[in-house]
Amino acid sequence: MSTSPAVVPSCAGASFGPAAGSVLSRIAGQAQARAHVCAVRSSEERVTYGELWERAGRVAAVVSAAAGGREKRRVAIGLAPGADWVGCLLGIWRAGAVAVPVNLDHPPARLRLLAGSADWLVHASQAIPDWWPASKPIVPFPRAETEPLPKSGPALTAAAGGRTACILHTSGSTGAPKPVLLPHSGLAHRITAFAGLYKIRAEDRIAQLAAGSVDVVLWETLLALTVGATLCVPHGRQRVPGIGLVRWLAAEQVTVATLTPTMLAALPEVTLPELRLLVVGGEALDPARFAYWIGRHQVANAYGPTEATIATHVAPHITADDQPAPLGRPVPGVEDFLLDEHDQPVPDGQPGHLHLAGVGLADGYAGLPDRTAHAFPTLTIGGRAVRVYRTGDRARRRPDGQLVYEGRIDRQLNLGGVRLEPEEVEAAALILDGVTAAAALAEPAGGRDVLALHVAVPSGRVTEAALRAHLAGLLPSTAVPARIHLHPSLPLTGYGKPDVHAIAALASPGAVPAAEPDGIAPVSTSPTVVLPDTVRQWWREATGAEPTSATTDFFSCGGDSLACVELLHRINETFGLEIPLADFTAQPTPAFLARALASTTREPS
């Protein structure tokens, strides 16, 4: 880490208030009416509405003073989930700036790409993190003991910064994440609509389970704070779907939680008497698979891309008889259109390309005018001009008006509730010297689909371990392929591009034996490796297979990203280690774990 001087602006002479009609106006009202009620709670702290609003005021003061009237007011949130993260989000808006949430668990190379969408960084310390450009300033998060709350001065509101509330990044179809510009108006509309639809009330305790860089984290946070409810934030292994999360949900008496079907499938079927609402979204929902939860709780199926602000459709009461589960109807203020290849409406009951319009549509992709024009065209539908977003999803409308998902139009994948652009994975692979072609696609594995990457390595000097390590340094863990297949060449289309359909049909992709590239340490090739019995058991539970050799690949033998996180949390917690997720993703073998475990003498408790 570099230690360039941080920006520590004065807070004197500034005061801050909410913008009428924004989520801030409602949160400000709760801060005034419920000042002594708990707003955010976790195992580490309890923060009241009054304290949270005061914390946001300090952030607003330092951000405003640091900007000094400059037009560039895009502020990255470099904080872990918790009350400080929430206070930072609100403070950025109170200063009239644009929030740029990031996920600090992503590898530095990806964080550097996201940093391009921000002008400032609010960080927990004055040291500049490695991924943040040294040419851009940081604002240390203000603490109560060092930054007194300002009492007077010009009012700064969310409206002062313009219409944009935040910039969220989706997986990049061109090899880089796409920065989505979400307006305040759409955010306020969605939170109000769903608070009413789900009957959210001040007595609710709402779980904050999403990563800090996805739109669902805004839904969870603002849904709680705008009605005076309590936001409950888990930490560490509590965030990993499994017994730890279930115990936390029970202990916190959570009443509302949002999960993907993949996350819900990882939860043991236990009794959670306080849980009244499960909002499920992000991937296709199979009601028969989740009959246990549907029979005991209200389960809502929600749908909506980031480009249309969190969610646009909901089926509020899924039953076990729903086959398949519908996406539901659009919330008031949202329009949907099912169009053919000529952008004309399809007949009722026929599948078409889902286009969205109305309140909440993003203003486009920051700095990407061509992609914005393609994704957000203005079409003539029913004799009127309508600005729409092309979702890339196919759907059909049931006779009762609800939509049913019918798959993708484009190559975008949805695996485990995570939207992935294969082109981003392919572009990252092609950076590695020796890889001449790449194709990422979904492959079946144990009754589900996993991400697979086929690459051409004609020189034979790239190995699976080297390529995985390379990808782990560039991509979030969810985008690192579970399977990597090496080929001398890939079948091509007539246009000279990898033929995805032909590649998918390869029955037994052959690996290319090769030496490790220069500069990459080889992984141990010993036939056996000694792991503690508990770690071997956890490996079996995560993958369904035995770690038979030192080089057994966690992902190839059945593990996925969620199981990977669960395994590392167990090992780190039990043995007092801090194995980074990216390191294990790069070398997902028993040999790597054995080396890490050899660094500690602590026995499992």
XYZ file of N, CA, C and O in Angstrom, residues 43 209 233-241 244-246 248 569 573:
68
model
N -23.398 -7.891 14.890
C -22.748 -8.462 16.071
C -21.757 -7.484 16.687
O -21.351 -7.639 17.844
N -28.014 -8.961 3.069
C -27.204 -10.113 2.686
C -26.425 -9.905 1.399
O -25.483 -10.652 1.115
N -27.214 -6.664 9.814
C -26.063 -6.931 8.947
C -25.220 -8.062 9.540
O -24.636 -7.907 10.613
N -25.117 -9.203 8.847
C -24.254 -10.285 9.326
C -22.802 -10.024 8.958
O -22.503 -9.217 8.071
N -21.904 -10.727 9.621
C -20.477 -10.583 9.336
C -19.827 -11.948 9.269
O -20.290 -12.918 9.890
N -18.724 -12.035 8.536
C -17.952 -13.262 8.463
C -18.759 -14.412 7.931
O -19.489 -14.309 6.947
N -18.648 -15.548 8.607
C -19.314 -16.758 8.140
C -20.829 -16.659 8.215
O -21.544 -17.435 7.569
N -21.324 -15.716 9.000
C -22.774 -15.512 9.051
C -23.337 -15.154 7.677
O -24.517 -15.389 7.413
N -22.525 -14.583 6.798
C -22.990 -14.165 5.478
C -23.038 -15.317 4.474
O -23.601 -15.170 3.390
N -22.413 -16.440 4.825
C -22.333 -17.555 3.891
C -23.571 -18.438 4.027
O -23.893 -18.900 5.126
N -24.292 -18.685 2.926
C -25.473 -19.549 3.006
C -25.126 -20.909 3.589
O -24.233 -21.599 3.094
N -24.505 -21.355 9.396
C -24.147 -20.096 10.055
C -25.151 -18.999 9.766
O -25.544 -18.245 10.670
N -25.589 -18.889 8.532
C -26.576 -17.871 8.164
C -27.921 -18.158 8.812
O -28.590 -17.248 9.318
N -28.321 -19.422 8.829
C -29.604 -19.781 9.447
C -29.601 -19.455 10.935
O -30.586 -18.912 11.472
N -27.861 -17.185 12.358
C -27.903 -15.725 12.490
C -29.312 -15.207 12.241
O -29.794 -14.328 12.981
N -14.313 -20.141 4.927
C -14.755 -19.586 6.211
C -14.562 -20.610 7.332
O -14.104 -20.260 8.424
N -11.840 -19.799 10.224
C -12.392 -19.623 11.566
C -11.847 -20.663 12.527
O -11.523 -20.363 13.683
